[in-house]
mmCIF file with all atom_site columns, C-alpha atoms in Angstrom:
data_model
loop_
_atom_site.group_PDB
_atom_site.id
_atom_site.type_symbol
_atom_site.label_atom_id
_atom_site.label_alt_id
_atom_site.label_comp_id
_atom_site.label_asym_id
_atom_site.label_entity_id
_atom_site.label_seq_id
_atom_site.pdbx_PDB_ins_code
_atom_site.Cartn_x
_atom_site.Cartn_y
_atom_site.Cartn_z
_atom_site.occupancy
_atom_site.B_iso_or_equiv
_atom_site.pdbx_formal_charge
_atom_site.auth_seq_id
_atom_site.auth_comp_id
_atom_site.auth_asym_id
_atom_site.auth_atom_id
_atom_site.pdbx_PDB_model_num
ATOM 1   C CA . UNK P 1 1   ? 15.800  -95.119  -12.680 1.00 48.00 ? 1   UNK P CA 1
ATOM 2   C CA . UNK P 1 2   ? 17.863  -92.445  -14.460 1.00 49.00 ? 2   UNK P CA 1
ATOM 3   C CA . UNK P 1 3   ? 21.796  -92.405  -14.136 1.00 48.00 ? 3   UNK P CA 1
ATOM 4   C CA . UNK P 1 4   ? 20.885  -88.912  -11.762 1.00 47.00 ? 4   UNK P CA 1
ATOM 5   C CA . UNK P 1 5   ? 18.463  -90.912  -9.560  1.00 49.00 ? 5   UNK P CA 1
ATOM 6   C CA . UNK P 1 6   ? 20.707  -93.785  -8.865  1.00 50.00 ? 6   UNK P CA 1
ATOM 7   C CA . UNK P 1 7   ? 23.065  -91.257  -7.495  1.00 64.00 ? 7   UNK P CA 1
ATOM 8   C CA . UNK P 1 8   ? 22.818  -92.184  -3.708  1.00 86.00 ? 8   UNK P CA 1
ATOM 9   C CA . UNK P 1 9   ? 20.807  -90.184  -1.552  1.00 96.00 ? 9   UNK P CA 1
ATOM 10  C CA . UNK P 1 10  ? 18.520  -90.934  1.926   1.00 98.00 ? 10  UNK P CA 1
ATOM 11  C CA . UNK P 1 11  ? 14.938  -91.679  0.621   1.00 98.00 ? 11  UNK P CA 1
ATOM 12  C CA . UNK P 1 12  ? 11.973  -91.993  2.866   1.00 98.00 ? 12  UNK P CA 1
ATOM 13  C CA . UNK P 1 13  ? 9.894   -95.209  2.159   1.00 98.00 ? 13  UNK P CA 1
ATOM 14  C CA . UNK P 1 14  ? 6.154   -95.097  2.751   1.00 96.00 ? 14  UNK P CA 1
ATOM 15  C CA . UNK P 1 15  ? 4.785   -99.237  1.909   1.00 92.00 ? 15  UNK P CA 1
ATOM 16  C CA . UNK P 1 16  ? 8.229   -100.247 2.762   1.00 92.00 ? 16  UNK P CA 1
ATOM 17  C CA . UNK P 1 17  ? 6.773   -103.552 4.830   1.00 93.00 ? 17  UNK P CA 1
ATOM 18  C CA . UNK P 1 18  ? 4.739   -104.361 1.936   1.00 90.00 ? 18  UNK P CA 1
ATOM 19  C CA . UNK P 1 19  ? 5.636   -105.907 -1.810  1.00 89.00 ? 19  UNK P CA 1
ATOM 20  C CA . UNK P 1 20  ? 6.602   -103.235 -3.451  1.00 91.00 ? 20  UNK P CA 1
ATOM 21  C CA . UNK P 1 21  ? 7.480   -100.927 -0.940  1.00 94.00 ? 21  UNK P CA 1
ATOM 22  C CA . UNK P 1 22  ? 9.942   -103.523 0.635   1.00 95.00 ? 22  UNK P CA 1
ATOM 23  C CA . UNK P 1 23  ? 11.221  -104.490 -2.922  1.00 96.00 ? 23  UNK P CA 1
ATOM 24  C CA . UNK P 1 24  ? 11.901  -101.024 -3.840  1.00 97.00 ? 24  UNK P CA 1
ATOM 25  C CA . UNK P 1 25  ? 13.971  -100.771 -0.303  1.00 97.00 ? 25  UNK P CA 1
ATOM 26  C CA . UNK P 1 26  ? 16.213  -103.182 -1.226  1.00 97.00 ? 26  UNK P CA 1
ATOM 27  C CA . UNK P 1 27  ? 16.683  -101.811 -4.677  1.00 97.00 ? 27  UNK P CA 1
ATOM 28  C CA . UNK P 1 28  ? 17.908  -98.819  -3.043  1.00 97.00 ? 28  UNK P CA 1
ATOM 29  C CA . UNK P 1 29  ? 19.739  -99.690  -0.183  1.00 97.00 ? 29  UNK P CA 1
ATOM 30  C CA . UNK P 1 30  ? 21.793  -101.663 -3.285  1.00 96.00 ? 30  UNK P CA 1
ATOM 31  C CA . UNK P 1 31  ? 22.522  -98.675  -4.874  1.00 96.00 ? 31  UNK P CA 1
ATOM 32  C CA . UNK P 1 32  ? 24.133  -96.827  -1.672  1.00 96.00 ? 32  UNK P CA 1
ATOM 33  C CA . UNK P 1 33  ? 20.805  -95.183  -0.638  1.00 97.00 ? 33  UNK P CA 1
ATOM 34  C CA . UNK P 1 34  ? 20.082  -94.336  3.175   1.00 97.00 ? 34  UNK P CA 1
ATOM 35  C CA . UNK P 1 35  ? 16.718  -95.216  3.467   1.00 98.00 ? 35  UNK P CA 1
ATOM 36  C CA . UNK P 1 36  ? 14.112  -94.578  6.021   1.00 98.00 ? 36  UNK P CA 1
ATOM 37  C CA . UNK P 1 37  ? 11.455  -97.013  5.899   1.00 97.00 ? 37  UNK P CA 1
ATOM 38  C CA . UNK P 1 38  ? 7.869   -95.825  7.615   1.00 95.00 ? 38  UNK P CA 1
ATOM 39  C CA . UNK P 1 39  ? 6.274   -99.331  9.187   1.00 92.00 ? 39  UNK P CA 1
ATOM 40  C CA . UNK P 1 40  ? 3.140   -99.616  11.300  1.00 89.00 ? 40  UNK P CA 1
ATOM 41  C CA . UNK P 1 41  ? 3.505   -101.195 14.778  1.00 86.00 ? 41  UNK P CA 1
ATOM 42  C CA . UNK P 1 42  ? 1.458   -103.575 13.051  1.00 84.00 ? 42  UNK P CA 1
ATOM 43  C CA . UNK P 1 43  ? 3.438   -104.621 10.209  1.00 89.00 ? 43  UNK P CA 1
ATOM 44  C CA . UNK P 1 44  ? 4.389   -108.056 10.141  1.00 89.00 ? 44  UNK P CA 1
ATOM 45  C CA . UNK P 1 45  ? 7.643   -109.120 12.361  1.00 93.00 ? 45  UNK P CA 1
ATOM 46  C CA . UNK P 1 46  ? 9.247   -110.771 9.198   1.00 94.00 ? 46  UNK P CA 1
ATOM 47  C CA . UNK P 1 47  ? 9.092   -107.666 6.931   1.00 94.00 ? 47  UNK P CA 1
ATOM 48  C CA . UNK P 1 48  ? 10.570  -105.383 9.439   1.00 94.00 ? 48  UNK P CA 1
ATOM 49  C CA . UNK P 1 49  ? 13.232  -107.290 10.188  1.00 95.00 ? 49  UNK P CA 1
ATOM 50  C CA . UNK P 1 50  ? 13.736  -107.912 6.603   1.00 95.00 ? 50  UNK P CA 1
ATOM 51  C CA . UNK P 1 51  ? 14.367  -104.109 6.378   1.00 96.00 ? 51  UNK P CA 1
ATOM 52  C CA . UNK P 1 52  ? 16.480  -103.739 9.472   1.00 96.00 ? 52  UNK P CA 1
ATOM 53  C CA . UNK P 1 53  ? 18.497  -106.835 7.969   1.00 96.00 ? 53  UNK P CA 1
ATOM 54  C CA . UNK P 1 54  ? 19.694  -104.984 4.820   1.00 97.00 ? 54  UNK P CA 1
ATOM 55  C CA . UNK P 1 55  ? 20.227  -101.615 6.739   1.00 97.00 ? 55  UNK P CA 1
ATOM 56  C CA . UNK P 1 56  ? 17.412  -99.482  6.231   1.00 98.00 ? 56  UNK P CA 1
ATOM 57  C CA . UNK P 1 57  ? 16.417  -96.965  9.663   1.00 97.00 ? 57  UNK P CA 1
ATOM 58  C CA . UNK P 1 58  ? 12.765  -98.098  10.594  1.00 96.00 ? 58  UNK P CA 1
ATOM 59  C CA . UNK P 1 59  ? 9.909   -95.128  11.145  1.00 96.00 ? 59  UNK P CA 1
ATOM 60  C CA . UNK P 1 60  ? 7.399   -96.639  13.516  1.00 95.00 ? 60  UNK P CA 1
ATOM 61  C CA . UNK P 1 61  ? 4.412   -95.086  12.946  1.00 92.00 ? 61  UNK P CA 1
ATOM 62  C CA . UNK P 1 62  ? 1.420   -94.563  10.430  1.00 91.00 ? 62  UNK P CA 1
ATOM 63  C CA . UNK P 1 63  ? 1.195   -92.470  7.475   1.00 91.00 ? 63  UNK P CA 1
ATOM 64  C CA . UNK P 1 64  ? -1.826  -90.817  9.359   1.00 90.00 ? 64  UNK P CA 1
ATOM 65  C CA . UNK P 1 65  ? 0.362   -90.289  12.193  1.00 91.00 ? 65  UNK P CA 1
ATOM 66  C CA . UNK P 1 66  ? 2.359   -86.994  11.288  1.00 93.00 ? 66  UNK P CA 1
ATOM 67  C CA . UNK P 1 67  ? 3.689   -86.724  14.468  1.00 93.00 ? 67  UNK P CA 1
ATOM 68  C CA . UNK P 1 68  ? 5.383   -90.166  13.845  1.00 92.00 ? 68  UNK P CA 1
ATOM 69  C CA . UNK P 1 69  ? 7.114   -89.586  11.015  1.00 94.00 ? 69  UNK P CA 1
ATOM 70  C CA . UNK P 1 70  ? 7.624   -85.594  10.591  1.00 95.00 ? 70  UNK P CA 1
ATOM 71  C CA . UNK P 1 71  ? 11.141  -85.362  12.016  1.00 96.00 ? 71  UNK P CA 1
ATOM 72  C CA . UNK P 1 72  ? 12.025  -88.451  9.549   1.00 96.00 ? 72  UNK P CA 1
ATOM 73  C CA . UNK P 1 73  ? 11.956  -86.268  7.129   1.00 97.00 ? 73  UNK P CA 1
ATOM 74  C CA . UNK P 1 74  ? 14.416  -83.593  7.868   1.00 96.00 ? 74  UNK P CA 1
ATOM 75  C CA . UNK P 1 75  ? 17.929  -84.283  5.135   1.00 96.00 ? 75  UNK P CA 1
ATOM 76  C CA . UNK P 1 76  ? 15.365  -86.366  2.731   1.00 98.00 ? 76  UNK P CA 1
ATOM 77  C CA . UNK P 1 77  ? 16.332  -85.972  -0.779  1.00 98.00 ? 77  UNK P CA 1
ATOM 78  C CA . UNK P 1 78  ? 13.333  -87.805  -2.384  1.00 98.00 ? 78  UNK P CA 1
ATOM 79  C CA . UNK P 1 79  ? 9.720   -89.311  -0.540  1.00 98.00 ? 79  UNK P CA 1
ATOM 80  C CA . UNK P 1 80  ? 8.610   -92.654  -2.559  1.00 97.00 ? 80  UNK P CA 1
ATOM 81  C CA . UNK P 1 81  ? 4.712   -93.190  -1.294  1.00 96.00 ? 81  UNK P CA 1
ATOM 82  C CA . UNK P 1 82  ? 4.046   -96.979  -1.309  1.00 93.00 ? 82  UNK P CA 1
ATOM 83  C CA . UNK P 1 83  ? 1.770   -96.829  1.422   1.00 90.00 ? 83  UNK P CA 1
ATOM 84  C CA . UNK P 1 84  ? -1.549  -97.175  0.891   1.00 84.00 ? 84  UNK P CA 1
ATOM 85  C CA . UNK P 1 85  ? -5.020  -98.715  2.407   1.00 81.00 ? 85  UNK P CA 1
ATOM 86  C CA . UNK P 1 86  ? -5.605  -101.835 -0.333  1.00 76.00 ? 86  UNK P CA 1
ATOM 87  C CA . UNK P 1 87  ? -7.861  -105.004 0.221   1.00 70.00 ? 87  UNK P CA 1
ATOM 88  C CA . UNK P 1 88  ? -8.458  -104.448 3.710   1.00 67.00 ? 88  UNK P CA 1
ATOM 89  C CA . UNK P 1 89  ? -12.026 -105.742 3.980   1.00 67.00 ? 89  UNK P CA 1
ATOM 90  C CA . UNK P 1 90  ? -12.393 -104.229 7.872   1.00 79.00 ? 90  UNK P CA 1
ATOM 91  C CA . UNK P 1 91  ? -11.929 -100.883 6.963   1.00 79.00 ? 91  UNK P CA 1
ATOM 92  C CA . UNK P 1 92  ? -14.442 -98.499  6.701   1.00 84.00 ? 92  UNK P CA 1
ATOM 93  C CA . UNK P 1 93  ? -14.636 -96.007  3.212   1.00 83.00 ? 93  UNK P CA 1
ATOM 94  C CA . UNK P 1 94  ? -13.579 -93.377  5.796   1.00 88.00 ? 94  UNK P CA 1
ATOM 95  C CA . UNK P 1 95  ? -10.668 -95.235  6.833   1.00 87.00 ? 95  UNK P CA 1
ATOM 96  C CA . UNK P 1 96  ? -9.739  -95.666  3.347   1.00 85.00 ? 96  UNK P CA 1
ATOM 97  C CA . UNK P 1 97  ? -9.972  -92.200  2.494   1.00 88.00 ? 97  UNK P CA 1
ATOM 98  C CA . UNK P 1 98  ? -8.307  -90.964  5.587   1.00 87.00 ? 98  UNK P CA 1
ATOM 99  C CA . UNK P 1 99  ? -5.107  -93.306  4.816   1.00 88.00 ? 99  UNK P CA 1
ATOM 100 C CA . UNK P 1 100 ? -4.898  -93.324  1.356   1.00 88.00 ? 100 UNK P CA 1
ATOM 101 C CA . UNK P 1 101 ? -6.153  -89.147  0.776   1.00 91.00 ? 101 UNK P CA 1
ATOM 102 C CA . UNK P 1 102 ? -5.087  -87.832  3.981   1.00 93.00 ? 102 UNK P CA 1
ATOM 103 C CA . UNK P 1 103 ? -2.303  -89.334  4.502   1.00 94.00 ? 103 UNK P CA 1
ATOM 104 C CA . UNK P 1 104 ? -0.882  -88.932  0.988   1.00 95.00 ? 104 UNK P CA 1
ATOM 105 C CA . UNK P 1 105 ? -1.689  -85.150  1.299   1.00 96.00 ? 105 UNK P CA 1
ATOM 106 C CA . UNK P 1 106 ? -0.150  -84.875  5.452   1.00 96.00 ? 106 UNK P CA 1
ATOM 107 C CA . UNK P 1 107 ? 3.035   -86.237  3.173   1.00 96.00 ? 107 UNK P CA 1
ATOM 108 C CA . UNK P 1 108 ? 2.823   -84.224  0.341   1.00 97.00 ? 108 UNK P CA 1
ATOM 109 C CA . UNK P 1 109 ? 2.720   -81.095  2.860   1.00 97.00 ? 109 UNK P CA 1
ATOM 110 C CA . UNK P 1 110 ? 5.420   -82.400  5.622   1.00 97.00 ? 110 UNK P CA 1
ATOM 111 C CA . UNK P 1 111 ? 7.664   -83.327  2.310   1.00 97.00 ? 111 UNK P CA 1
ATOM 112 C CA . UNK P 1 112 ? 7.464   -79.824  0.729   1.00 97.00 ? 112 UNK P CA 1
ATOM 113 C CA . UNK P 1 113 ? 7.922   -78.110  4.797   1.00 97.00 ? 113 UNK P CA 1
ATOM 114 C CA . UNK P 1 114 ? 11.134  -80.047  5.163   1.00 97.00 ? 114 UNK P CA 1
ATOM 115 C CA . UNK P 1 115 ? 12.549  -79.597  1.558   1.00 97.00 ? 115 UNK P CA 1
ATOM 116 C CA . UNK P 1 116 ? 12.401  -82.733  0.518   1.00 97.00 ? 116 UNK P CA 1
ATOM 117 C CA . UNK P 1 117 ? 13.515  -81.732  -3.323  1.00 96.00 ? 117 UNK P CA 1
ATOM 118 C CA . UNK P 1 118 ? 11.184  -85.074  -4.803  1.00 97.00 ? 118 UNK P CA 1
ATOM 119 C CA . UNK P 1 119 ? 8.295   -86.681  -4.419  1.00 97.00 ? 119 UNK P CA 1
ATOM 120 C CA . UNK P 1 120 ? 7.069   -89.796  -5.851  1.00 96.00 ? 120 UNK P CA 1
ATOM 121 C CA . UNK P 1 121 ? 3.572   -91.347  -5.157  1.00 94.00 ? 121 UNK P CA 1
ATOM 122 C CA . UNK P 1 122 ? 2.634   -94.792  -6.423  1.00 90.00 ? 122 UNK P CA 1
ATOM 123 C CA . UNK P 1 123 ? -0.457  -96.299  -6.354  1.00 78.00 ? 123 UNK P CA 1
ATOM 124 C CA . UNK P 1 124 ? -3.005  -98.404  -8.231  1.00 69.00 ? 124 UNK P CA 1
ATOM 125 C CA . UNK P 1 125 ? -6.727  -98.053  -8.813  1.00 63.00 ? 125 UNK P CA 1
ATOM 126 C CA . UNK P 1 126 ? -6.943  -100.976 -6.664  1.00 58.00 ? 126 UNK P CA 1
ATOM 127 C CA . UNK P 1 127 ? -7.366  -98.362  -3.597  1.00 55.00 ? 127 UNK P CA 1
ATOM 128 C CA . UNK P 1 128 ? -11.244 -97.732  -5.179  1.00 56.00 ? 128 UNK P CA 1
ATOM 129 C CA . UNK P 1 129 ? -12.513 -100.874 -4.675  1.00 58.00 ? 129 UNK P CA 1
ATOM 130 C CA . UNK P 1 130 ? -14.058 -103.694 -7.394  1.00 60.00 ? 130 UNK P CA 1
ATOM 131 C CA . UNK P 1 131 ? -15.319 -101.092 -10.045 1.00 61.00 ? 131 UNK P CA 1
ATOM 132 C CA . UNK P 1 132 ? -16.639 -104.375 -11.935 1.00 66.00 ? 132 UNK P CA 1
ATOM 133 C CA . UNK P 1 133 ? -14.973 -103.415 -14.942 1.00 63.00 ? 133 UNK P CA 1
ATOM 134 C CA . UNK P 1 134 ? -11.178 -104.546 -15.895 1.00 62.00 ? 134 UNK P CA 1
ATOM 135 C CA . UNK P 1 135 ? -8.764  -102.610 -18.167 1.00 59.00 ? 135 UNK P CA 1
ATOM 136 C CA . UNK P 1 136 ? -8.771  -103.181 -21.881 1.00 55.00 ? 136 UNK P CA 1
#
């Protein structure tokens, strides 16, 4: 991160429950950012209360849910989208799209509504599926 993003701030953490989310939480939080973590009521028991342990504000909700998160996002100075549907072999194509499209675009539009001044999605090709082909 540049010397003007490690100025502290409150971020919003989409994926915080998850690897790299929950890595990049405690990255943060270690650099003096407030940080509001978004985790599903289904999220594993350990990785919440790995957040709550090193001070982060929980969201319960789902990035689908809008209504969940919205008012989490009022004083944000920077969204970091971790979140996505990935390897979930029980989930339809249109639950994949609906998480990982419409969810990322619900964000995009309650981020830019609440003046959140950045935005930063992450994400891998991973989210398609096996393409059968690796990179070279």
């Amino acid at each position: 991160m540049s010397d003007a993003a490690t100025a502290a701030g409150h971020a919003f953490v989409t994926g915080g429950t998850g690897f790299s989310g929950g890595r990049l939480c405690e990255v943060l939080r270690a650099r003096g950012w407030r940080v509001s973590a978004l985790a599903r009521t289904t999220s594993h028991a350990n990785a919440v209360a790995r957040l709550s342990g090193i001070g982060c504000t929980l969201v319960r909700g789902d990035v689908r849910d809008v209504a969940a998160w919205r008012e989490s996002l009022r004083g944000v100075d920077v969204v970091f989208h971790v979140a996505a549907a990935f390897r979930e072999a029980r989930l339809s194509d249109a639950e994949y799209r609906d998480v990982n499209v419409g969810g990322t675009i619900a964000l995009v539009e309650a981020a830019a509504a609440a003046d959140v001044r950045r935005f930063v999605h992450c994400s891998t090709v991973g989210v398609h599926g096996d393409t059968g082909r690796t990179a070279a």
